[in-house]
CSV table of C-alpha atoms in Angstrom, one decimal:
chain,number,residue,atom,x,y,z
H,21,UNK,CA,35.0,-33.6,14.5
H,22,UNK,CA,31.8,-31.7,15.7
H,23,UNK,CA,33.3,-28.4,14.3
H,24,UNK,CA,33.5,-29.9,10.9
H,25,UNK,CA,30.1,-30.7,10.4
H,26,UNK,CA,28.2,-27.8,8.5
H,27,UNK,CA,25.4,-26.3,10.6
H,28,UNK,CA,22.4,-24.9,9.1
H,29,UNK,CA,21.8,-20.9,10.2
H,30,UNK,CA,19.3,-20.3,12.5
H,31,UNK,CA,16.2,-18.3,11.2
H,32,UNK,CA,13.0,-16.6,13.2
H,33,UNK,CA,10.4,-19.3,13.8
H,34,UNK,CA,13.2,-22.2,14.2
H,35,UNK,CA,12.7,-23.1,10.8
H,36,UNK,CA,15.2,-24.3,8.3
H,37,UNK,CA,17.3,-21.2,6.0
H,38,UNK,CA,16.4,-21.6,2.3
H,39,UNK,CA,19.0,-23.2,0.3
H,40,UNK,CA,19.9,-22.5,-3.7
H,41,UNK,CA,17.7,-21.1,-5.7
H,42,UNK,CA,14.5,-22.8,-3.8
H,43,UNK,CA,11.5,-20.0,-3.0
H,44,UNK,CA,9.6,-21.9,-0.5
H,45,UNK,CA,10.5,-19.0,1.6
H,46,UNK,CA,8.1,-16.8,0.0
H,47,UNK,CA,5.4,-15.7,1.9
H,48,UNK,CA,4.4,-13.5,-1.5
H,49,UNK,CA,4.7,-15.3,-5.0
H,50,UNK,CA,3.4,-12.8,-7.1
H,51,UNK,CA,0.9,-15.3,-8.9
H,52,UNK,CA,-2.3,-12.6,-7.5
H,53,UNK,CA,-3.9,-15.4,-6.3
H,54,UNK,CA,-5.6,-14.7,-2.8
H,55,UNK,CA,-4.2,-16.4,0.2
H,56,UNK,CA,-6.8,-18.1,2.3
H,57,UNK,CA,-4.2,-18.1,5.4
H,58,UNK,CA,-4.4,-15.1,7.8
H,59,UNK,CA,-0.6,-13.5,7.2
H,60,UNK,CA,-0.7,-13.7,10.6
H,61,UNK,CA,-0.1,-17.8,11.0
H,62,UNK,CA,2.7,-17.6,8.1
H,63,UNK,CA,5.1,-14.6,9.2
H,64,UNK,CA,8.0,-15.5,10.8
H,65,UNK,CA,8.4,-13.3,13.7
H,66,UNK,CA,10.8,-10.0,13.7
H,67,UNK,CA,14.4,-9.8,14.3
H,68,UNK,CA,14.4,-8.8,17.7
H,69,UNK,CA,15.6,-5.2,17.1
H,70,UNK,CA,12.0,-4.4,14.8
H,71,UNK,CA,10.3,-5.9,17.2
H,72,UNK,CA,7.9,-3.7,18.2
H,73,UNK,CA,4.9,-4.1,21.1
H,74,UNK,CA,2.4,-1.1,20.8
H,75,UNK,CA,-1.3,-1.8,22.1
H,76,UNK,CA,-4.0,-2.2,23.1
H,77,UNK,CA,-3.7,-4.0,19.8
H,78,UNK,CA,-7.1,-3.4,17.5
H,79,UNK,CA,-9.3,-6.0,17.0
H,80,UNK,CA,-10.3,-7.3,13.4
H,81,UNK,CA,-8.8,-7.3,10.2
H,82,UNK,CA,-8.0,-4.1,8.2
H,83,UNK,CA,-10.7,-1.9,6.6
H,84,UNK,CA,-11.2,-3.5,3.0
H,85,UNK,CA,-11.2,-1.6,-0.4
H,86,UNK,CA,-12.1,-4.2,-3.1
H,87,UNK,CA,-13.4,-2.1,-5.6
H,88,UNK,CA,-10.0,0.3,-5.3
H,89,UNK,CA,-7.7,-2.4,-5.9
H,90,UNK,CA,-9.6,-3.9,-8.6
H,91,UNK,CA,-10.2,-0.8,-10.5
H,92,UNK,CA,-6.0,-0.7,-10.4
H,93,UNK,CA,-5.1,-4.4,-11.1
H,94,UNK,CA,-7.8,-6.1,-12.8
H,95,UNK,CA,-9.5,-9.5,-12.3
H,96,UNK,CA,-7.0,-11.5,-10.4
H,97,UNK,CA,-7.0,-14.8,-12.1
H,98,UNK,CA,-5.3,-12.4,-15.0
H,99,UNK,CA,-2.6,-11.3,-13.1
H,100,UNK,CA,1.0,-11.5,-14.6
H,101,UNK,CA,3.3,-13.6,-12.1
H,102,UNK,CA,6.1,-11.1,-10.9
H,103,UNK,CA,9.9,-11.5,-11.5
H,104,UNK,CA,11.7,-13.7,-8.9
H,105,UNK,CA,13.7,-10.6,-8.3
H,106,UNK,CA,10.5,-8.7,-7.6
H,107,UNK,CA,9.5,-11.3,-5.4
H,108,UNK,CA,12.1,-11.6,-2.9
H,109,UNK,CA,12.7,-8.2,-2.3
H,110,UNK,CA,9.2,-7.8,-1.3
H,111,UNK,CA,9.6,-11.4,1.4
H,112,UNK,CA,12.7,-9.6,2.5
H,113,UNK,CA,10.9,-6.7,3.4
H,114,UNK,CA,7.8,-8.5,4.8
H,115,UNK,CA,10.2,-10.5,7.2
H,116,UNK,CA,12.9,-7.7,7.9
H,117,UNK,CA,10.1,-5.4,8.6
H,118,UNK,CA,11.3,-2.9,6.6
H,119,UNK,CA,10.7,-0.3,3.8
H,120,UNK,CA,11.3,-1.1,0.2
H,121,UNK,CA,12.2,2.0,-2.0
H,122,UNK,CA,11.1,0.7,-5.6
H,123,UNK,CA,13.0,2.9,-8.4
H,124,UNK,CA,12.3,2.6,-12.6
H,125,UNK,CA,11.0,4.7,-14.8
H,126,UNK,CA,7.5,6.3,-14.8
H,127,UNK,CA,4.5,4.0,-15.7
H,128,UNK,CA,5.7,0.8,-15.0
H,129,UNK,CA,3.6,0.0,-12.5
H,130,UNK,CA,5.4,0.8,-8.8
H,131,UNK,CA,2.7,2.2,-6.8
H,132,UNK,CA,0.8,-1.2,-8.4
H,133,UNK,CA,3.2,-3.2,-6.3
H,134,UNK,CA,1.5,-2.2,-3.3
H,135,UNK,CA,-1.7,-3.0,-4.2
H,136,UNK,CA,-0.4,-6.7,-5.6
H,137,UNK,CA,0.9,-7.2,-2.0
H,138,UNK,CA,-2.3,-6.3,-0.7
H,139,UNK,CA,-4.8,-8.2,-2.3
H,140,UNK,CA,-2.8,-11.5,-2.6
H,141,UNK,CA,-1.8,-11.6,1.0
H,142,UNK,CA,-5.5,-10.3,2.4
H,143,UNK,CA,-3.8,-6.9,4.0
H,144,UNK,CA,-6.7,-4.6,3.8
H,145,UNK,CA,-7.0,-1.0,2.3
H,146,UNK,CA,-3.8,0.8,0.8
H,147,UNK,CA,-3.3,3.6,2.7
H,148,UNK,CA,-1.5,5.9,0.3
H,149,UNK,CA,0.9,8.8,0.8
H,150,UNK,CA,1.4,10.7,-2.5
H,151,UNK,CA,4.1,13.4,-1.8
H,152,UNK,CA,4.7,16.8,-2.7
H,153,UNK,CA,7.8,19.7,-2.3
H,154,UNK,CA,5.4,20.6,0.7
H,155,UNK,CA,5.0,17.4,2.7
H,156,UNK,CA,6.3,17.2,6.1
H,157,UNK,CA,6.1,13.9,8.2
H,158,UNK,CA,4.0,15.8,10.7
H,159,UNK,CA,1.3,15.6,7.5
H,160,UNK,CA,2.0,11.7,7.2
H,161,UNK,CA,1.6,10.6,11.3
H,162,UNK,CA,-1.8,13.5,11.9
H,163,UNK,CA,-3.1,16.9,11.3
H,164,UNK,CA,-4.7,18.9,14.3
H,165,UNK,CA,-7.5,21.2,13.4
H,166,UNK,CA,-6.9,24.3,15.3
H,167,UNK,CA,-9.4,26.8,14.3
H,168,UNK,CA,-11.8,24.3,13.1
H,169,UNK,CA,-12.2,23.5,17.1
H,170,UNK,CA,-12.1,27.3,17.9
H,171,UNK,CA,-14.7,27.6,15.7
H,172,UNK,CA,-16.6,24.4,17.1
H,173,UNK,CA,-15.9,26.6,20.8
H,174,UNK,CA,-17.6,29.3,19.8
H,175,UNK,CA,-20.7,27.8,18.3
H,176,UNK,CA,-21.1,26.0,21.7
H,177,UNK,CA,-20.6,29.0,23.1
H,178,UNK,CA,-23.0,31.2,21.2
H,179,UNK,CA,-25.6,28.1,21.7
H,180,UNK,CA,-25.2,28.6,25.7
H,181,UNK,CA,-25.5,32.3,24.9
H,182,UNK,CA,-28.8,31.7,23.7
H,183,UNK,CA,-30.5,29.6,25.7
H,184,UNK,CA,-29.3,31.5,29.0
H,185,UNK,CA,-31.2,34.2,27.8
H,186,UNK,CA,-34.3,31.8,26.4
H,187,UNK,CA,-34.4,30.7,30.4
H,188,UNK,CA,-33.8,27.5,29.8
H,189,UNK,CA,-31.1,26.4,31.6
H,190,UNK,CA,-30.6,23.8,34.1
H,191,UNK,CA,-29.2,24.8,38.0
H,192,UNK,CA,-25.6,23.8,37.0
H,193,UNK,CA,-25.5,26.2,34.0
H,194,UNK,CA,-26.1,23.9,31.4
H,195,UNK,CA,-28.9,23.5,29.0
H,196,UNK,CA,-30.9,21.2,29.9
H,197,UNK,CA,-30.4,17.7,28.0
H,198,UNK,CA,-27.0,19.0,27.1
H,199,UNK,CA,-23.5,18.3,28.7
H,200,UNK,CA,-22.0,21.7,29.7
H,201,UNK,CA,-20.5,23.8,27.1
H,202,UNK,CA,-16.9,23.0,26.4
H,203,UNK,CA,-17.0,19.7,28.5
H,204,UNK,CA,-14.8,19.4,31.9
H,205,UNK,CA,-11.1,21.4,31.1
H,206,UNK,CA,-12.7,22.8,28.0
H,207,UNK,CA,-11.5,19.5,26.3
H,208,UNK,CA,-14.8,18.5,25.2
H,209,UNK,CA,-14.6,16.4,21.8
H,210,UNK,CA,-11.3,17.2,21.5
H,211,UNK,CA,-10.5,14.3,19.4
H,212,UNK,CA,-12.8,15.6,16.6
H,213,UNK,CA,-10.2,17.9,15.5
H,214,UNK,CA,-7.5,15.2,15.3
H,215,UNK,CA,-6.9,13.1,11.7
H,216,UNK,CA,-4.3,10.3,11.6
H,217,UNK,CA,-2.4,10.5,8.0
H,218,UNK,CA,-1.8,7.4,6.0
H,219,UNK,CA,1.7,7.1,7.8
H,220,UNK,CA,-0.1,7.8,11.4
H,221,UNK,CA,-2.8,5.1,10.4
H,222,UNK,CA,0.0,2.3,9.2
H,223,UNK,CA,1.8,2.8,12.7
H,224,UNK,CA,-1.7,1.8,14.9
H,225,UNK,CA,-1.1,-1.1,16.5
H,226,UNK,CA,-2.6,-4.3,14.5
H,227,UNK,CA,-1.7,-8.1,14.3
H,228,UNK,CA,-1.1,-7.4,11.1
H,229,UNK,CA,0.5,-5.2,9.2
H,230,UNK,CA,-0.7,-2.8,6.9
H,231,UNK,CA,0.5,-1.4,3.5
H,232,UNK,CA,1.5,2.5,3.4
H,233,UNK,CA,2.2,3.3,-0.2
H,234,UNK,CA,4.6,6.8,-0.2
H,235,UNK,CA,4.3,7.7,-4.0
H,236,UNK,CA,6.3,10.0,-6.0
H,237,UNK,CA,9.2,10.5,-3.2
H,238,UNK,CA,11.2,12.4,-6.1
H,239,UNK,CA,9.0,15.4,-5.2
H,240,UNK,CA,9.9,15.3,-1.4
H,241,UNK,CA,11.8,18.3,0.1
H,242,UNK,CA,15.5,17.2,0.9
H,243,UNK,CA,14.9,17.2,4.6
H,244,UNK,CA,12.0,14.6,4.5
H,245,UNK,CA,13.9,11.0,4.1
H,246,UNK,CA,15.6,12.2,7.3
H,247,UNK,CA,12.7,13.2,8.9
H,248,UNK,CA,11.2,10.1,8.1
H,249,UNK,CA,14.1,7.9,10.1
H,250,UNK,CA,12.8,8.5,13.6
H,251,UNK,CA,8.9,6.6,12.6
H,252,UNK,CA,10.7,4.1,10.5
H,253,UNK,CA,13.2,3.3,13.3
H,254,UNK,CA,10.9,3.6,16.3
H,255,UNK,CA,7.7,2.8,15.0
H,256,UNK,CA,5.9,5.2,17.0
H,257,UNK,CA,5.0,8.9,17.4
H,258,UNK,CA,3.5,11.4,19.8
H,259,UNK,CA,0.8,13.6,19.2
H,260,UNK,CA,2.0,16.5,21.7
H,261,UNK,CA,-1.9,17.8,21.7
H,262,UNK,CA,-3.1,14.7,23.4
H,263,UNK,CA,0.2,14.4,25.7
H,264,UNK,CA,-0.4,17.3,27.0
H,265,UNK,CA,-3.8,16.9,28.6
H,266,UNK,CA,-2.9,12.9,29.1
H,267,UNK,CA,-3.6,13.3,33.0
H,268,UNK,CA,-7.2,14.8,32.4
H,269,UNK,CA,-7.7,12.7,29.5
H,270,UNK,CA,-5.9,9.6,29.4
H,271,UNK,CA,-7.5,8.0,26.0
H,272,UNK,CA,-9.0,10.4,23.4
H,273,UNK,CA,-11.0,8.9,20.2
H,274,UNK,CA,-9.2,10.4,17.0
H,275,UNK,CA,-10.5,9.8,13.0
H,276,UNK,CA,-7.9,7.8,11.0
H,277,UNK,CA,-7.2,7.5,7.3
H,278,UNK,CA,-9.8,5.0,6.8
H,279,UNK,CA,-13.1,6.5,6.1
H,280,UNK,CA,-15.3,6.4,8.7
H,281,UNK,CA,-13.4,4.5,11.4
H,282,UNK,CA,-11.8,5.5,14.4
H,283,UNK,CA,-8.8,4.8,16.7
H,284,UNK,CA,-8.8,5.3,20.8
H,285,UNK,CA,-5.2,6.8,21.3
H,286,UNK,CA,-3.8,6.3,25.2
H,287,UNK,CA,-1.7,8.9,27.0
H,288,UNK,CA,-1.2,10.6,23.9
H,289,UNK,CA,1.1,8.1,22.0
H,290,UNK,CA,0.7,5.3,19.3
H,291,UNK,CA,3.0,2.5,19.0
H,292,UNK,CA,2.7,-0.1,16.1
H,293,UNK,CA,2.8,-3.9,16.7
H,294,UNK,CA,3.1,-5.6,13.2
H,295,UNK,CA,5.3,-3.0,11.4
H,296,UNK,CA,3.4,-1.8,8.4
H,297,UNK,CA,4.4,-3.0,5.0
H,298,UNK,CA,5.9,0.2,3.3
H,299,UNK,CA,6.3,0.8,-0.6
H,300,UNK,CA,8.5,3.7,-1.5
H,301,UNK,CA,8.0,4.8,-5.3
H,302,UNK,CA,10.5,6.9,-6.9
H,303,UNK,CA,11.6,7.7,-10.4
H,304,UNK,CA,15.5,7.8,-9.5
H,305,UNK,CA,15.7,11.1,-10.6
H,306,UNK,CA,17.3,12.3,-7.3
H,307,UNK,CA,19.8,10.5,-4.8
H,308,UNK,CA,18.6,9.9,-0.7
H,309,UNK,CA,20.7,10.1,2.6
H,310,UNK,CA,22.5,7.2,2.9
H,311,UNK,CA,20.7,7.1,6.3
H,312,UNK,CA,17.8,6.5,5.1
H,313,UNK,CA,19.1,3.9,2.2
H,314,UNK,CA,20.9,1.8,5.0
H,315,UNK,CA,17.4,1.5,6.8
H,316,UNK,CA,15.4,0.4,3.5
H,317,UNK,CA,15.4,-2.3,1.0
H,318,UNK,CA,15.7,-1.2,-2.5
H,319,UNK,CA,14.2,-3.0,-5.5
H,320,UNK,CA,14.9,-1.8,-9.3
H,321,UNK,CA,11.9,-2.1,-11.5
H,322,UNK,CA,12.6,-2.8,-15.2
H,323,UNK,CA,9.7,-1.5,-17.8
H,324,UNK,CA,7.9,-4.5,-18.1
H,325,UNK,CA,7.9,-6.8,-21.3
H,326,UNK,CA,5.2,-8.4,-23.7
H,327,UNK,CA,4.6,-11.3,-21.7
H,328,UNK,CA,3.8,-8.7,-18.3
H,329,UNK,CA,1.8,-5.9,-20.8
H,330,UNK,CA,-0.7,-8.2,-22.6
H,331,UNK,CA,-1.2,-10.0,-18.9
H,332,UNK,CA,-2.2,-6.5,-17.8
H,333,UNK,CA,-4.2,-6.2,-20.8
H,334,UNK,CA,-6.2,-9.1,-20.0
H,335,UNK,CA,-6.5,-8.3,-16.6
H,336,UNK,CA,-8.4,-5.2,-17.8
H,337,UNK,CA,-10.4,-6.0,-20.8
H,338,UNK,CA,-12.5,-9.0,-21.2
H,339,UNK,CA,-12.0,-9.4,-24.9
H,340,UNK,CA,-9.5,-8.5,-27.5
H,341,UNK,CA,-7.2,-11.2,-27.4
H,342,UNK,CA,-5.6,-11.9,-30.6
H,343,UNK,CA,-3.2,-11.3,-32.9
H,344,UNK,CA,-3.9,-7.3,-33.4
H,345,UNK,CA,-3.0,-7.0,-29.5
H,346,UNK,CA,0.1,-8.8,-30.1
H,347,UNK,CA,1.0,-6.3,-32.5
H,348,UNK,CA,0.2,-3.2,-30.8
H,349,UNK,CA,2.0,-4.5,-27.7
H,350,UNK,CA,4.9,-5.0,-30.6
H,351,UNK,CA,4.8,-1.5,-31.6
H,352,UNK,CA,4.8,-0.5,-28.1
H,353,UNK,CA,8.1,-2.0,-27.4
H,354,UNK,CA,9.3,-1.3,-30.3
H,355,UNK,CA,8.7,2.6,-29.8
H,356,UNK,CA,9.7,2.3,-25.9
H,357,UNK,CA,13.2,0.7,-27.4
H,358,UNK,CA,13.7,3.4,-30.1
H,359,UNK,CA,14.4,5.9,-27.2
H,360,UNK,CA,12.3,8.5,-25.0
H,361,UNK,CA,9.7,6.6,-21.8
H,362,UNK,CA,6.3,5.3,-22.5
H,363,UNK,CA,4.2,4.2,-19.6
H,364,UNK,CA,1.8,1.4,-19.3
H,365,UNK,CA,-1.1,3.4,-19.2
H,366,UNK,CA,-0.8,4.6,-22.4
H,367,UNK,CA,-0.9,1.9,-24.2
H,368,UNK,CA,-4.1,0.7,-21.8
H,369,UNK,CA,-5.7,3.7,-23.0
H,370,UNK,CA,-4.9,2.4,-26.8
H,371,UNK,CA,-5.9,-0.3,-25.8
H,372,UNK,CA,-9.9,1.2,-24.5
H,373,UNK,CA,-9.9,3.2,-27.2
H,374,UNK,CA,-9.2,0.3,-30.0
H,375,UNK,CA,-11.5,-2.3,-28.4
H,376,UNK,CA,-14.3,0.3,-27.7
H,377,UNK,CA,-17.5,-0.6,-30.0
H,378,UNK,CA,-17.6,3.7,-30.6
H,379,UNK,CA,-13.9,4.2,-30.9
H,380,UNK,CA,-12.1,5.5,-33.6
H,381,UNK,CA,-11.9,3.8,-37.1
H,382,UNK,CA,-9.2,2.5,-39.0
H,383,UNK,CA,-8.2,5.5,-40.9
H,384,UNK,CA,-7.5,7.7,-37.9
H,385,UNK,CA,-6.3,4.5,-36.1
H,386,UNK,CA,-2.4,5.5,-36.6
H,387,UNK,CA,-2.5,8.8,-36.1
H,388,UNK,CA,-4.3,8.7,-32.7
H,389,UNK,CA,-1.5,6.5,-31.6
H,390,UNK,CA,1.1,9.0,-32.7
H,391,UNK,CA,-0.3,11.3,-30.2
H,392,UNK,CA,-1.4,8.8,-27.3
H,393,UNK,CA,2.2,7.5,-27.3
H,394,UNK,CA,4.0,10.4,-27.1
H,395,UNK,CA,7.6,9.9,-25.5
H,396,UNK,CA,6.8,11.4,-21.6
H,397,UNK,CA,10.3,13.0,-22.0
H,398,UNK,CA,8.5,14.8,-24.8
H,399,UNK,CA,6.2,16.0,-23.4
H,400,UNK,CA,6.0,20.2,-22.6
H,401,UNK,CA,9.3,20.3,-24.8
H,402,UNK,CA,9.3,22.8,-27.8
């Protein structure tokens, strides 16, 4: 009789599965409203094969960019609560530890997603990726400065030039005060020359996870969701500069993405410990590997509707409630409907321009909107 009775699955943390249509799974609701417990004490951990252990693990919370993420979303008691569709793609990711590709038409608020994620759940600084046909994955993990440290070389060396010849220089060759030029090995302040990327910077090893935003992956060369597999799947990378001198210099101090802070790297490698939160944008105007699809969540955005647009409205502007924003938004949608893409921003910039004490007056008023919502499809066409 023991095999007849229904057993509940087994989830991370020992924890109950969600049953019907219940959310209390979430970790992410979508409301904007700031979390005041650490993500850290509510994330289930991994499945055991994205479990990752890099470290010496850094200390802290994540750098902070209040003002960035404000200037993008608004105040956050205004914030429009996200689909339920929306929402669990973006749990699922958070407890799968994967990346979630996020598709819909331009100007609907994608990259936005990120940032939502951010602020509600307390994760720091977006670090953002915006790609081009150029962009490699070496770009994303770090860029080494060559000739900038050549150059650095023979500065140093021109600076011991001169104060040989000034006499002033210490028994051991050196100028006096100074370390000797070029440092032991010639490997003086090598990590100068070394910058982590956004990607690099999402895969140092925190309690935490950060969010990598990789906008615009429509633009990427072919080669580059491939690429991408062996940091998505591994979580770590090698910077071959600082393996190779790992014996003589076992930890070097690099720059990261963040401005103005720093990472120790050891033996050359970094190896993330709470796999960063990654938001893929793209348009949908090109198909991916099916590699790379099986390895990421995907979540369709649709254009958003009245209810979302006049919440982002009032998440901008402090005033202007009322019924002539409830048309404009109606004309928006109507337009949007009648065929051709409109974005979001442009009817925020309507939006500036009609609630702006200088803007234009009511006699222009149509006109300027024929030309601020142009269909983007019509855009650069004869």
């Amino acid at each position: 009789m023991g095999d007849d009775v229904p057993r509940e699955p087994r989830v991370p943390g020992g924890a109950s599965a969600p049953s019907g249509d219940a959310n209390d799974w979430w970790i992410y609701d979508g409301t904007g409203e700031v979390s005041s417990e650490p993500l850290a004490d509510r994330l289930p951990p991994p499945p055991p094969w994205r479990d990752f252990d890099g470290g010496p693990v850094v200390p802290g919370p994540a750098p902070c960019d209040d003002a960035e993420i404000r200037r993008r979303l608004g105040a956050p008691e205004a914030t429009a609560r996200t689909s339920s569709d929306e929402a669990d793609m973006v749990n699922a990711a958070l407890f799968l530890r994967r990346p979630l590709i996020v598709t819909g038409p331009p100007g609907i608020g994608k990259s936005s997603l990120a940032h939502r994620v951010s602020r509600e759940l307390g994760l720091g600084r977006v670090l953002r990726w915006t790609i081009t046909s150029r962009s490699t994955v070496k770009e994303g993990l770090y860029a080494y400065d060559a000739i900038g440290r050549v150059q650095d070389a023979a500065a140093r060396g021109a600076l011991h030039d001169s104060a040989a010849t000034a006499g002033r220089l210490s028994q051991d060759g050196s100028e006096a005060g100074a370390p000797p030029p070029g440092g032991p090995d010639g490997l003086h302040g090598l990590g100068d020359f070394v910058q982590l990327g956004p990607l690099g910077t999402a895969l140092v090893p925190r309690d935490t996870p950060r969010v990598l935003l990789i906008d615009e992956f429509d633009k990427a060369d072919t080669d580059l969701a491939n690429d991408l597999l062996g940091a998505f799947e591994d979580g770590e990378f090698q910077i071959p500069e600082l393996s190779r001198v790992r014996s003589r210099m076992p930890e070097v101090e690099v720059h990261t993405d963040d401005p103005d802070d720093t990472f120790v790297v050891h033996r050359g490698r970094i190896r993330c410990r709470a796999f960063p939160f990654v938001v893929i944008t793209s348009n949908g105007e090109r198909s991916l590997p099916p590699a790379f699809l099986r390895r990421c969540l995907s979540l369709e955005m649709p254009p958003p509707d009245a209810d979302r647009l006049a919440a982002m409205l009032a998440a901008q502007f402090t005033g202007g409630e009322g019924t002539e924003r409830a048309a404009m938004i109606r004309d928006f949608l109507s337009r949007a409907l009648a065929g051709g893409t409109l974005a979001a921003d442009q009817l925020m910039n309507a939006e500036f321009l009609r609630v702006s004490p200088s803007g234009p007056g009511e006699a222009s008023w149509n006109r300027l909107l024929h030309s601020l919502w142009r269909r983007l499809d019509e855009v650069g066409s004869a």
